[in-house]
mmCIF file with all atom_site columns, C-alpha atoms in Angstrom:
data_model
loop_
_atom_site.group_PDB
_atom_site.id
_atom_site.type_symbol
_atom_site.label_atom_id
_atom_site.label_alt_id
_atom_site.label_comp_id
_atom_site.label_asym_id
_atom_site.label_entity_id
_atom_site.label_seq_id
_atom_site.pdbx_PDB_ins_code
_atom_site.Cartn_x
_atom_site.Cartn_y
_atom_site.Cartn_z
_atom_site.occupancy
_atom_site.B_iso_or_equiv
_atom_site.pdbx_formal_charge
_atom_site.auth_seq_id
_atom_site.auth_comp_id
_atom_site.auth_asym_id
_atom_site.auth_atom_id
_atom_site.pdbx_PDB_model_num
ATOM 1   C CA . UNK H 1 1   ? -1.194  -10.233 -70.908 1.00 0.00 ? 24  UNK H CA 1
ATOM 2   C CA . UNK H 1 2   ? -0.865  -12.506 -67.896 1.00 0.00 ? 25  UNK H CA 1
ATOM 3   C CA . UNK H 1 3   ? 2.216   -10.718 -66.688 1.00 0.00 ? 26  UNK H CA 1
ATOM 4   C CA . UNK H 1 4   ? 0.415   -7.399  -66.936 1.00 0.00 ? 27  UNK H CA 1
ATOM 5   C CA . UNK H 1 5   ? -2.589  -8.619  -64.836 1.00 0.00 ? 28  UNK H CA 1
ATOM 6   C CA . UNK H 1 6   ? -0.296  -10.111 -62.184 1.00 0.00 ? 29  UNK H CA 1
ATOM 7   C CA . UNK H 1 7   ? 1.649   -6.887  -61.912 1.00 0.00 ? 30  UNK H CA 1
ATOM 8   C CA . UNK H 1 8   ? -1.586  -4.935  -61.499 1.00 0.00 ? 31  UNK H CA 1
ATOM 9   C CA . UNK H 1 9   ? -2.796  -7.151  -58.618 1.00 0.00 ? 32  UNK H CA 1
ATOM 10  C CA . UNK H 1 10  ? 0.542   -6.756  -56.834 1.00 0.00 ? 33  UNK H CA 1
ATOM 11  C CA . UNK H 1 11  ? 0.319   -2.988  -57.108 1.00 0.00 ? 34  UNK H CA 1
ATOM 12  C CA . UNK H 1 12  ? -3.314  -2.861  -55.894 1.00 0.00 ? 35  UNK H CA 1
ATOM 13  C CA . UNK H 1 13  ? -2.882  -4.846  -52.569 1.00 0.00 ? 36  UNK H CA 1
ATOM 14  C CA . UNK H 1 14  ? -0.486  -6.067  -49.858 1.00 0.00 ? 37  UNK H CA 1
ATOM 15  C CA . UNK H 1 15  ? 0.927   -9.488  -49.492 1.00 0.00 ? 38  UNK H CA 1
ATOM 16  C CA . UNK H 1 16  ? 0.246   -11.521 -46.347 1.00 0.00 ? 39  UNK H CA 1
ATOM 17  C CA . UNK H 1 17  ? 3.796   -10.937 -45.133 1.00 0.00 ? 40  UNK H CA 1
ATOM 18  C CA . UNK H 1 18  ? 3.437   -7.193  -45.527 1.00 0.00 ? 41  UNK H CA 1
ATOM 19  C CA . UNK H 1 19  ? 0.159   -7.211  -43.564 1.00 0.00 ? 42  UNK H CA 1
ATOM 20  C CA . UNK H 1 20  ? 1.733   -9.237  -40.757 1.00 0.00 ? 43  UNK H CA 1
ATOM 21  C CA . UNK H 1 21  ? 4.707   -6.892  -40.562 1.00 0.00 ? 44  UNK H CA 1
ATOM 22  C CA . UNK H 1 22  ? 2.383   -3.873  -40.466 1.00 0.00 ? 45  UNK H CA 1
ATOM 23  C CA . UNK H 1 23  ? 0.311   -5.439  -37.669 1.00 0.00 ? 46  UNK H CA 1
ATOM 24  C CA . UNK H 1 24  ? 3.422   -6.217  -35.629 1.00 0.00 ? 47  UNK H CA 1
ATOM 25  C CA . UNK H 1 25  ? 4.749   -2.668  -36.011 1.00 0.00 ? 48  UNK H CA 1
ATOM 26  C CA . UNK H 1 26  ? 1.339   -1.207  -35.111 1.00 0.00 ? 49  UNK H CA 1
ATOM 27  C CA . UNK H 1 27  ? 1.120   -3.448  -32.019 1.00 0.00 ? 50  UNK H CA 1
ATOM 28  C CA . UNK H 1 28  ? 4.555   -2.323  -30.860 1.00 0.00 ? 51  UNK H CA 1
ATOM 29  C CA . UNK H 1 29  ? 3.633   1.338   -31.297 1.00 0.00 ? 52  UNK H CA 1
ATOM 30  C CA . UNK H 1 30  ? 0.298   0.923   -29.476 1.00 0.00 ? 53  UNK H CA 1
ATOM 31  C CA . UNK H 1 31  ? 1.972   -0.986  -26.627 1.00 0.00 ? 54  UNK H CA 1
ATOM 32  C CA . UNK H 1 32  ? 4.558   1.794   -26.257 1.00 0.00 ? 55  UNK H CA 1
ATOM 33  C CA . UNK H 1 33  ? 1.819   4.452   -26.219 1.00 0.00 ? 56  UNK H CA 1
ATOM 34  C CA . UNK H 1 34  ? -0.217  2.506   -23.623 1.00 0.00 ? 57  UNK H CA 1
ATOM 35  C CA . UNK H 1 35  ? 2.858   2.002   -21.429 1.00 0.00 ? 58  UNK H CA 1
ATOM 36  C CA . UNK H 1 36  ? 3.698   5.693   -21.612 1.00 0.00 ? 59  UNK H CA 1
ATOM 37  C CA . UNK H 1 37  ? 0.108   6.680   -20.774 1.00 0.00 ? 60  UNK H CA 1
ATOM 38  C CA . UNK H 1 38  ? 0.058   4.315   -17.787 1.00 0.00 ? 61  UNK H CA 1
ATOM 39  C CA . UNK H 1 39  ? 3.403   5.595   -16.531 1.00 0.00 ? 62  UNK H CA 1
ATOM 40  C CA . UNK H 1 40  ? 2.199   9.187   -16.792 1.00 0.00 ? 63  UNK H CA 1
ATOM 41  C CA . UNK H 1 41  ? -1.036  8.314   -14.962 1.00 0.00 ? 64  UNK H CA 1
ATOM 42  C CA . UNK H 1 42  ? 0.857   6.589   -12.123 1.00 0.00 ? 65  UNK H CA 1
ATOM 43  C CA . UNK H 1 43  ? 3.294   9.489   -11.880 1.00 0.00 ? 66  UNK H CA 1
ATOM 44  C CA . UNK H 1 44  ? 0.366   11.914  -11.741 1.00 0.00 ? 67  UNK H CA 1
ATOM 45  C CA . UNK H 1 45  ? -1.337  9.921   -8.966  1.00 0.00 ? 68  UNK H CA 1
ATOM 46  C CA . UNK H 1 46  ? 1.902   9.740   -6.974  1.00 0.00 ? 69  UNK H CA 1
ATOM 47  C CA . UNK H 1 47  ? 2.427   13.463  -7.394  1.00 0.00 ? 70  UNK H CA 1
ATOM 48  C CA . UNK H 1 48  ? -1.148  14.216  -6.284  1.00 0.00 ? 71  UNK H CA 1
ATOM 49  C CA . UNK H 1 49  ? -0.771  11.935  -3.235  1.00 0.00 ? 72  UNK H CA 1
ATOM 50  C CA . UNK H 1 50  ? 2.510   13.551  -2.239  1.00 0.00 ? 73  UNK H CA 1
ATOM 51  C CA . UNK H 1 51  ? 1.121   17.064  -2.741  1.00 0.00 ? 74  UNK H CA 1
ATOM 52  C CA . UNK H 1 52  ? -1.940  16.274  -0.616  1.00 0.00 ? 75  UNK H CA 1
ATOM 53  C CA . UNK H 1 53  ? 0.113   14.838  2.245   1.00 0.00 ? 76  UNK H CA 1
ATOM 54  C CA . UNK H 1 54  ? 2.606   17.692  2.121   1.00 0.00 ? 77  UNK H CA 1
ATOM 55  C CA . UNK H 1 55  ? -0.262  20.189  2.300   1.00 0.00 ? 78  UNK H CA 1
ATOM 56  C CA . UNK H 1 56  ? -1.698  18.336  5.320   1.00 0.00 ? 79  UNK H CA 1
ATOM 57  C CA . UNK H 1 57  ? 1.754   18.280  6.910   1.00 0.00 ? 80  UNK H CA 1
ATOM 58  C CA . UNK H 1 58  ? 2.282   22.029  6.451   1.00 0.00 ? 81  UNK H CA 1
ATOM 59  C CA . UNK H 1 59  ? -1.151  22.826  7.890   1.00 0.00 ? 82  UNK H CA 1
ATOM 60  C CA . UNK H 1 60  ? -0.645  20.463  10.848  1.00 0.00 ? 83  UNK H CA 1
ATOM 61  C CA . UNK H 1 61  ? 2.799   21.873  11.626  1.00 0.00 ? 84  UNK H CA 1
ATOM 62  C CA . UNK H 1 62  ? 1.538   25.457  11.505  1.00 0.00 ? 85  UNK H CA 1
ATOM 63  C CA . UNK H 1 63  ? -1.606  24.760  13.569  1.00 0.00 ? 86  UNK H CA 1
ATOM 64  C CA . UNK H 1 64  ? 0.131   22.772  16.318  1.00 0.00 ? 87  UNK H CA 1
ATOM 65  C CA . UNK H 1 65  ? 3.167   25.086  16.497  1.00 0.00 ? 88  UNK H CA 1
ATOM 66  C CA . UNK H 1 66  ? 0.986   28.167  16.942  1.00 0.00 ? 89  UNK H CA 1
ATOM 67  C CA . UNK H 1 67  ? -1.187  26.409  19.517  1.00 0.00 ? 90  UNK H CA 1
ATOM 68  C CA . UNK H 1 68  ? 1.754   25.378  21.688  1.00 0.00 ? 91  UNK H CA 1
ATOM 69  C CA . UNK H 1 69  ? 3.699   28.628  21.351  1.00 0.00 ? 92  UNK H CA 1
ATOM 70  C CA . UNK H 1 70  ? 0.730   30.752  22.396  1.00 0.00 ? 93  UNK H CA 1
ATOM 71  C CA . UNK H 1 71  ? -0.745  28.459  25.064  1.00 0.00 ? 94  UNK H CA 1
ATOM 72  C CA . UNK H 1 72  ? -0.655  29.091  28.816  1.00 0.00 ? 95  UNK H CA 1
ATOM 73  C CA . UNK H 1 73  ? 0.184   25.591  30.015  1.00 0.00 ? 96  UNK H CA 1
ATOM 74  C CA . UNK H 1 74  ? 0.780   22.005  28.960  1.00 0.00 ? 97  UNK H CA 1
ATOM 75  C CA . UNK H 1 75  ? -1.685  20.472  31.401  1.00 0.00 ? 98  UNK H CA 1
ATOM 76  C CA . UNK H 1 76  ? -1.063  16.751  31.158  1.00 0.00 ? 99  UNK H CA 1
ATOM 77  C CA . UNK H 1 77  ? -0.241  13.837  28.941  1.00 0.00 ? 100 UNK H CA 1
ATOM 78  C CA . UNK H 1 78  ? -2.793  11.061  29.457  1.00 0.00 ? 101 UNK H CA 1
ATOM 79  C CA . UNK H 1 79  ? -2.476  7.989   27.281  1.00 0.00 ? 102 UNK H CA 1
ATOM 80  C CA . UNK H 1 80  ? -2.302  9.249   23.714  1.00 0.00 ? 103 UNK H CA 1
ATOM 81  C CA . UNK H 1 81  ? -3.805  12.647  24.580  1.00 0.00 ? 104 UNK H CA 1
ATOM 82  C CA . UNK H 1 82  ? -1.973  15.900  25.206  1.00 0.00 ? 105 UNK H CA 1
ATOM 83  C CA . UNK H 1 83  ? -4.131  18.433  27.072  1.00 0.00 ? 106 UNK H CA 1
ATOM 84  C CA . UNK H 1 84  ? -3.284  22.110  26.591  1.00 0.00 ? 107 UNK H CA 1
ATOM 85  C CA . UNK H 1 85  ? -4.600  25.240  28.274  1.00 0.00 ? 108 UNK H CA 1
ATOM 86  C CA . UNK H 1 86  ? -4.992  27.232  25.078  1.00 0.00 ? 109 UNK H CA 1
ATOM 87  C CA . UNK H 1 87  ? -5.524  30.705  26.540  1.00 0.00 ? 110 UNK H CA 1
ATOM 88  C CA . UNK H 1 88  ? -7.044  32.524  29.490  1.00 0.00 ? 111 UNK H CA 1
ATOM 89  C CA . UNK H 1 89  ? -9.910  34.009  27.494  1.00 0.00 ? 112 UNK H CA 1
ATOM 90  C CA . UNK H 1 90  ? -11.749 35.548  30.447  1.00 0.00 ? 113 UNK H CA 1
ATOM 91  C CA . UNK H 1 91  ? -8.543  36.564  32.243  1.00 0.00 ? 114 UNK H CA 1
ATOM 92  C CA . UNK H 1 92  ? -9.555  34.888  35.509  1.00 0.00 ? 115 UNK H CA 1
ATOM 93  C CA . UNK H 1 93  ? -6.287  33.016  36.047  1.00 0.00 ? 116 UNK H CA 1
ATOM 94  C CA . UNK H 1 94  ? -8.103  29.679  35.957  1.00 0.00 ? 117 UNK H CA 1
ATOM 95  C CA . UNK H 1 95  ? -8.692  26.927  33.417  1.00 0.00 ? 118 UNK H CA 1
ATOM 96  C CA . UNK H 1 96  ? -12.203 27.027  31.982  1.00 0.00 ? 119 UNK H CA 1
ATOM 97  C CA . UNK H 1 97  ? -13.238 23.997  29.976  1.00 0.00 ? 120 UNK H CA 1
ATOM 98  C CA . UNK H 1 98  ? -13.773 25.970  26.768  1.00 0.00 ? 121 UNK H CA 1
ATOM 99  C CA . UNK H 1 99  ? -10.134 27.049  27.008  1.00 0.00 ? 122 UNK H CA 1
ATOM 100 C CA . UNK H 1 100 ? -8.847  23.470  26.827  1.00 0.00 ? 123 UNK H CA 1
ATOM 101 C CA . UNK H 1 101 ? -7.597  21.825  23.636  1.00 0.00 ? 124 UNK H CA 1
ATOM 102 C CA . UNK H 1 102 ? -6.394  18.267  23.175  1.00 0.00 ? 125 UNK H CA 1
ATOM 103 C CA . UNK H 1 103 ? -3.882  17.044  20.626  1.00 0.00 ? 126 UNK H CA 1
ATOM 104 C CA . UNK H 1 104 ? -4.965  13.441  20.259  1.00 0.00 ? 127 UNK H CA 1
ATOM 105 C CA . UNK H 1 105 ? -3.343  10.440  18.625  1.00 0.00 ? 128 UNK H CA 1
ATOM 106 C CA . UNK H 1 106 ? -5.618  7.450   18.225  1.00 0.00 ? 129 UNK H CA 1
ATOM 107 C CA . UNK H 1 107 ? -4.783  4.233   20.164  1.00 0.00 ? 130 UNK H CA 1
ATOM 108 C CA . UNK H 1 108 ? -3.033  2.828   17.083  1.00 0.00 ? 131 UNK H CA 1
ATOM 109 C CA . UNK H 1 109 ? -1.213  6.180   16.732  1.00 0.00 ? 132 UNK H CA 1
ATOM 110 C CA . UNK H 1 110 ? -2.274  6.497   13.098  1.00 0.00 ? 133 UNK H CA 1
ATOM 111 C CA . UNK H 1 111 ? -3.666  10.033  13.050  1.00 0.00 ? 134 UNK H CA 1
ATOM 112 C CA . UNK H 1 112 ? -3.459  13.375  14.801  1.00 0.00 ? 135 UNK H CA 1
ATOM 113 C CA . UNK H 1 113 ? -6.479  15.493  15.600  1.00 0.00 ? 136 UNK H CA 1
ATOM 114 C CA . UNK H 1 114 ? -7.455  18.520  17.659  1.00 0.00 ? 137 UNK H CA 1
ATOM 115 C CA . UNK H 1 115 ? -10.322 18.209  20.136  1.00 0.00 ? 138 UNK H CA 1
ATOM 116 C CA . UNK H 1 116 ? -12.007 21.312  21.555  1.00 0.00 ? 139 UNK H CA 1
ATOM 117 C CA . UNK H 1 117 ? -14.786 21.692  24.126  1.00 0.00 ? 140 UNK H CA 1
ATOM 118 C CA . UNK H 1 118 ? -17.983 23.673  24.099  1.00 0.00 ? 141 UNK H CA 1
ATOM 119 C CA . UNK H 1 119 ? -19.968 24.228  27.284  1.00 0.00 ? 142 UNK H CA 1
ATOM 120 C CA . UNK H 1 120 ? -22.653 26.910  27.717  1.00 0.00 ? 143 UNK H CA 1
ATOM 121 C CA . UNK H 1 121 ? -21.614 27.283  31.364  1.00 0.00 ? 144 UNK H CA 1
ATOM 122 C CA . UNK H 1 122 ? -17.852 27.181  30.698  1.00 0.00 ? 145 UNK H CA 1
ATOM 123 C CA . UNK H 1 123 ? -17.004 26.001  34.230  1.00 0.00 ? 146 UNK H CA 1
ATOM 124 C CA . UNK H 1 124 ? -13.571 26.102  35.844  1.00 0.00 ? 147 UNK H CA 1
ATOM 125 C CA . UNK H 1 125 ? -11.677 22.795  35.710  1.00 0.00 ? 148 UNK H CA 1
ATOM 126 C CA . UNK H 1 126 ? -9.063  21.812  38.277  1.00 0.00 ? 149 UNK H CA 1
ATOM 127 C CA . UNK H 1 127 ? -5.750  20.862  36.715  1.00 0.00 ? 150 UNK H CA 1
ATOM 128 C CA . UNK H 1 128 ? -5.608  17.477  38.432  1.00 0.00 ? 151 UNK H CA 1
ATOM 129 C CA . UNK H 1 129 ? -9.103  16.607  37.121  1.00 0.00 ? 152 UNK H CA 1
ATOM 130 C CA . UNK H 1 130 ? -8.060  16.738  33.493  1.00 0.00 ? 153 UNK H CA 1
ATOM 131 C CA . UNK H 1 131 ? -7.793  13.190  32.162  1.00 0.00 ? 154 UNK H CA 1
ATOM 132 C CA . UNK H 1 132 ? -7.664  11.158  28.937  1.00 0.00 ? 155 UNK H CA 1
ATOM 133 C CA . UNK H 1 133 ? -10.460 11.810  26.480  1.00 0.00 ? 156 UNK H CA 1
ATOM 134 C CA . UNK H 1 134 ? -11.564 8.173   26.581  1.00 0.00 ? 157 UNK H CA 1
ATOM 135 C CA . UNK H 1 135 ? -12.630 8.582   30.228  1.00 0.00 ? 158 UNK H CA 1
ATOM 136 C CA . UNK H 1 136 ? -15.148 11.222  29.073  1.00 0.00 ? 159 UNK H CA 1
ATOM 137 C CA . UNK H 1 137 ? -14.471 13.248  32.227  1.00 0.00 ? 160 UNK H CA 1
ATOM 138 C CA . UNK H 1 138 ? -15.675 16.358  30.394  1.00 0.00 ? 161 UNK H CA 1
ATOM 139 C CA . UNK H 1 139 ? -19.274 15.116  30.383  1.00 0.00 ? 162 UNK H CA 1
ATOM 140 C CA . UNK H 1 140 ? -19.442 16.033  34.084  1.00 0.00 ? 163 UNK H CA 1
ATOM 141 C CA . UNK H 1 141 ? -19.061 19.645  33.004  1.00 0.00 ? 164 UNK H CA 1
ATOM 142 C CA . UNK H 1 142 ? -22.012 19.524  30.565  1.00 0.00 ? 165 UNK H CA 1
ATOM 143 C CA . UNK H 1 143 ? -19.632 19.965  27.693  1.00 0.00 ? 166 UNK H CA 1
ATOM 144 C CA . UNK H 1 144 ? -19.651 18.793  24.105  1.00 0.00 ? 167 UNK H CA 1
ATOM 145 C CA . UNK H 1 145 ? -16.519 17.963  22.172  1.00 0.00 ? 168 UNK H CA 1
ATOM 146 C CA . UNK H 1 146 ? -15.559 18.764  18.586  1.00 0.00 ? 169 UNK H CA 1
ATOM 147 C CA . UNK H 1 147 ? -12.634 16.992  16.902  1.00 0.00 ? 170 UNK H CA 1
ATOM 148 C CA . UNK H 1 148 ? -10.839 18.056  13.738  1.00 0.00 ? 171 UNK H CA 1
ATOM 149 C CA . UNK H 1 149 ? -8.494  15.635  12.026  1.00 0.00 ? 172 UNK H CA 1
ATOM 150 C CA . UNK H 1 150 ? -5.204  17.202  11.062  1.00 0.00 ? 173 UNK H CA 1
ATOM 151 C CA . UNK H 1 151 ? -3.057  14.379  9.763   1.00 0.00 ? 174 UNK H CA 1
ATOM 152 C CA . UNK H 1 152 ? -4.256  10.978  8.580   1.00 0.00 ? 175 UNK H CA 1
ATOM 153 C CA . UNK H 1 153 ? -2.379  7.768   7.813   1.00 0.00 ? 176 UNK H CA 1
ATOM 154 C CA . UNK H 1 154 ? 0.553   8.621   10.031  1.00 0.00 ? 177 UNK H CA 1
ATOM 155 C CA . UNK H 1 155 ? 2.098   6.158   12.483  1.00 0.00 ? 178 UNK H CA 1
ATOM 156 C CA . UNK H 1 156 ? 4.299   5.892   15.583  1.00 0.00 ? 179 UNK H CA 1
ATOM 157 C CA . UNK H 1 157 ? 3.111   9.193   17.041  1.00 0.00 ? 180 UNK H CA 1
ATOM 158 C CA . UNK H 1 158 ? 5.168   10.161  20.094  1.00 0.00 ? 181 UNK H CA 1
ATOM 159 C CA . UNK H 1 159 ? 5.012   13.151  22.465  1.00 0.00 ? 182 UNK H CA 1
ATOM 160 C CA . UNK H 1 160 ? 8.159   14.252  24.286  1.00 0.00 ? 183 UNK H CA 1
ATOM 161 C CA . UNK H 1 161 ? 8.980   17.173  26.603  1.00 0.00 ? 184 UNK H CA 1
ATOM 162 C CA . UNK H 1 162 ? 11.912  18.941  28.202  1.00 0.00 ? 185 UNK H CA 1
ATOM 163 C CA . UNK H 1 163 ? 10.331  18.125  31.598  1.00 0.00 ? 186 UNK H CA 1
ATOM 164 C CA . UNK H 1 164 ? 7.045   16.452  32.514  1.00 0.00 ? 187 UNK H CA 1
ATOM 165 C CA . UNK H 1 165 ? 3.793   18.476  32.333  1.00 0.00 ? 188 UNK H CA 1
ATOM 166 C CA . UNK H 1 166 ? 2.665   20.831  33.759  1.00 0.00 ? 189 UNK H CA 1
ATOM 167 C CA . UNK H 1 167 ? 6.228   22.186  33.929  1.00 0.00 ? 190 UNK H CA 1
ATOM 168 C CA . UNK H 1 168 ? 6.923   21.637  30.249  1.00 0.00 ? 191 UNK H CA 1
ATOM 169 C CA . UNK H 1 169 ? 8.167   24.560  28.232  1.00 0.00 ? 192 UNK H CA 1
ATOM 170 C CA . UNK H 1 170 ? 9.120   22.611  25.130  1.00 0.00 ? 193 UNK H CA 1
ATOM 171 C CA . UNK H 1 171 ? 7.053   20.016  23.244  1.00 0.00 ? 194 UNK H CA 1
ATOM 172 C CA . UNK H 1 172 ? 8.090   17.717  20.437  1.00 0.00 ? 195 UNK H CA 1
ATOM 173 C CA . UNK H 1 173 ? 5.658   15.585  18.419  1.00 0.00 ? 196 UNK H CA 1
ATOM 174 C CA . UNK H 1 174 ? 7.226   12.973  16.154  1.00 0.00 ? 197 UNK H CA 1
ATOM 175 C CA . UNK H 1 175 ? 5.545   10.627  13.692  1.00 0.00 ? 198 UNK H CA 1
ATOM 176 C CA . UNK H 1 176 ? 6.095   8.629   10.531  1.00 0.00 ? 199 UNK H CA 1
ATOM 177 C CA . UNK H 1 177 ? 4.273   9.374   7.305   1.00 0.00 ? 200 UNK H CA 1
ATOM 178 C CA . UNK H 1 178 ? 4.024   7.084   4.282   1.00 0.00 ? 201 UNK H CA 1
ATOM 179 C CA . UNK H 1 179 ? 4.556   8.859   0.968   1.00 0.00 ? 202 UNK H CA 1
ATOM 180 C CA . UNK H 1 180 ? 4.371   6.680   -2.138  1.00 0.00 ? 203 UNK H CA 1
ATOM 181 C CA . UNK H 1 181 ? 5.263   3.614   -0.069  1.00 0.00 ? 204 UNK H CA 1
ATOM 182 C CA . UNK H 1 182 ? 8.288   5.363   1.435   1.00 0.00 ? 205 UNK H CA 1
ATOM 183 C CA . UNK H 1 183 ? 8.207   5.950   5.211   1.00 0.00 ? 206 UNK H CA 1
ATOM 184 C CA . UNK H 1 184 ? 9.496   9.378   6.198   1.00 0.00 ? 207 UNK H CA 1
ATOM 185 C CA . UNK H 1 185 ? 10.009  10.615  9.748   1.00 0.00 ? 208 UNK H CA 1
ATOM 186 C CA . UNK H 1 186 ? 8.786   14.078  10.775  1.00 0.00 ? 209 UNK H CA 1
ATOM 187 C CA . UNK H 1 187 ? 8.936   16.130  13.939  1.00 0.00 ? 210 UNK H CA 1
ATOM 188 C CA . UNK H 1 188 ? 7.059   19.215  15.135  1.00 0.00 ? 211 UNK H CA 1
ATOM 189 C CA . UNK H 1 189 ? 8.878   21.254  17.793  1.00 0.00 ? 212 UNK H CA 1
ATOM 190 C CA . UNK H 1 190 ? 7.550   24.255  19.677  1.00 0.00 ? 213 UNK H CA 1
ATOM 191 C CA . UNK H 1 191 ? 8.382   26.213  22.826  1.00 0.00 ? 214 UNK H CA 1
ATOM 192 C CA . UNK H 1 192 ? 5.866   28.033  25.028  1.00 0.00 ? 215 UNK H CA 1
ATOM 193 C CA . UNK H 1 193 ? 6.092   31.825  24.857  1.00 0.00 ? 216 UNK H CA 1
ATOM 194 C CA . UNK H 1 194 ? 3.337   32.693  27.352  1.00 0.00 ? 217 UNK H CA 1
ATOM 195 C CA . UNK H 1 195 ? 4.003   30.058  30.019  1.00 0.00 ? 218 UNK H CA 1
ATOM 196 C CA . UNK H 1 196 ? 1.792   30.562  33.113  1.00 0.00 ? 219 UNK H CA 1
ATOM 197 C CA . UNK H 1 197 ? 4.045   28.749  35.573  1.00 0.00 ? 220 UNK H CA 1
ATOM 198 C CA . UNK H 1 198 ? 3.422   31.459  38.193  1.00 0.00 ? 221 UNK H CA 1
ATOM 199 C CA . UNK H 1 199 ? -0.143  30.157  38.499  1.00 0.00 ? 222 UNK H CA 1
ATOM 200 C CA . UNK H 1 200 ? 0.912   26.636  39.517  1.00 0.00 ? 223 UNK H CA 1
ATOM 201 C CA . UNK H 1 201 ? 0.451   25.900  43.216  1.00 0.00 ? 224 UNK H CA 1
ATOM 202 C CA . UNK H 1 202 ? 3.101   24.427  45.476  1.00 0.00 ? 225 UNK H CA 1
ATOM 203 C CA . UNK H 1 203 ? 1.735   20.896  45.152  1.00 0.00 ? 226 UNK H CA 1
ATOM 204 C CA . UNK H 1 204 ? 2.195   21.162  41.378  1.00 0.00 ? 227 UNK H CA 1
ATOM 205 C CA . UNK H 1 205 ? -1.198  19.526  40.824  1.00 0.00 ? 228 UNK H CA 1
ATOM 206 C CA . UNK H 1 206 ? -3.338  22.619  40.276  1.00 0.00 ? 229 UNK H CA 1
ATOM 207 C CA . UNK H 1 207 ? -3.497  26.361  39.987  1.00 0.00 ? 230 UNK H CA 1
ATOM 208 C CA . UNK H 1 208 ? -3.259  28.738  42.922  1.00 0.00 ? 231 UNK H CA 1
ATOM 209 C CA . UNK H 1 209 ? -6.461  29.886  44.587  1.00 0.00 ? 232 UNK H CA 1
ATOM 210 C CA . UNK H 1 210 ? -7.291  33.442  45.502  1.00 0.00 ? 233 UNK H CA 1
ATOM 211 C CA . UNK H 1 211 ? -6.370  32.827  49.130  1.00 0.00 ? 234 UNK H CA 1
ATOM 212 C CA . UNK H 1 212 ? -2.998  31.137  48.459  1.00 0.00 ? 235 UNK H CA 1
#
């Protein structure tokens, strides 16, 4: 009778050793699942970060390349600012302030942005009066400025030319971009297609006047 009761208890429950083994196995499985979930989450975040930066890079490359290729003149490089005569909208052969666009890198060279002007009077600006944005020279022309960030968290932004502005016909913008803690070097190159060099005066500091 005793043997029969003991056998019944053994069949109805687990021994302490069996419970411990089950807990260890369960812990190992749960740890593996948690590790896998974390790895997948990190991989997803890295993929999202890379995709976002690559999308920004493609947009920046397209926007800057089109701007330089279709512009009339690379006006000047002042500090970290590249001033560009975007187009001769009113076909007067002169630079009006609303036709100017800046490609700006901040003083730490950690982002690229486009800065455009808006003046109700849209006055003519002499080429040799165009200066760095930080001087706020454009306020003399009753103009407002609107800046659009193109590329963030970049570094070591550099502008280079075939020859110095305003005679430049080729522009290269290089920068470093961190992607998942890996620094990659990029370069945007563009050549002017509608170069207005015939409008430069002999002193090379402005555009020709009507009586030149």
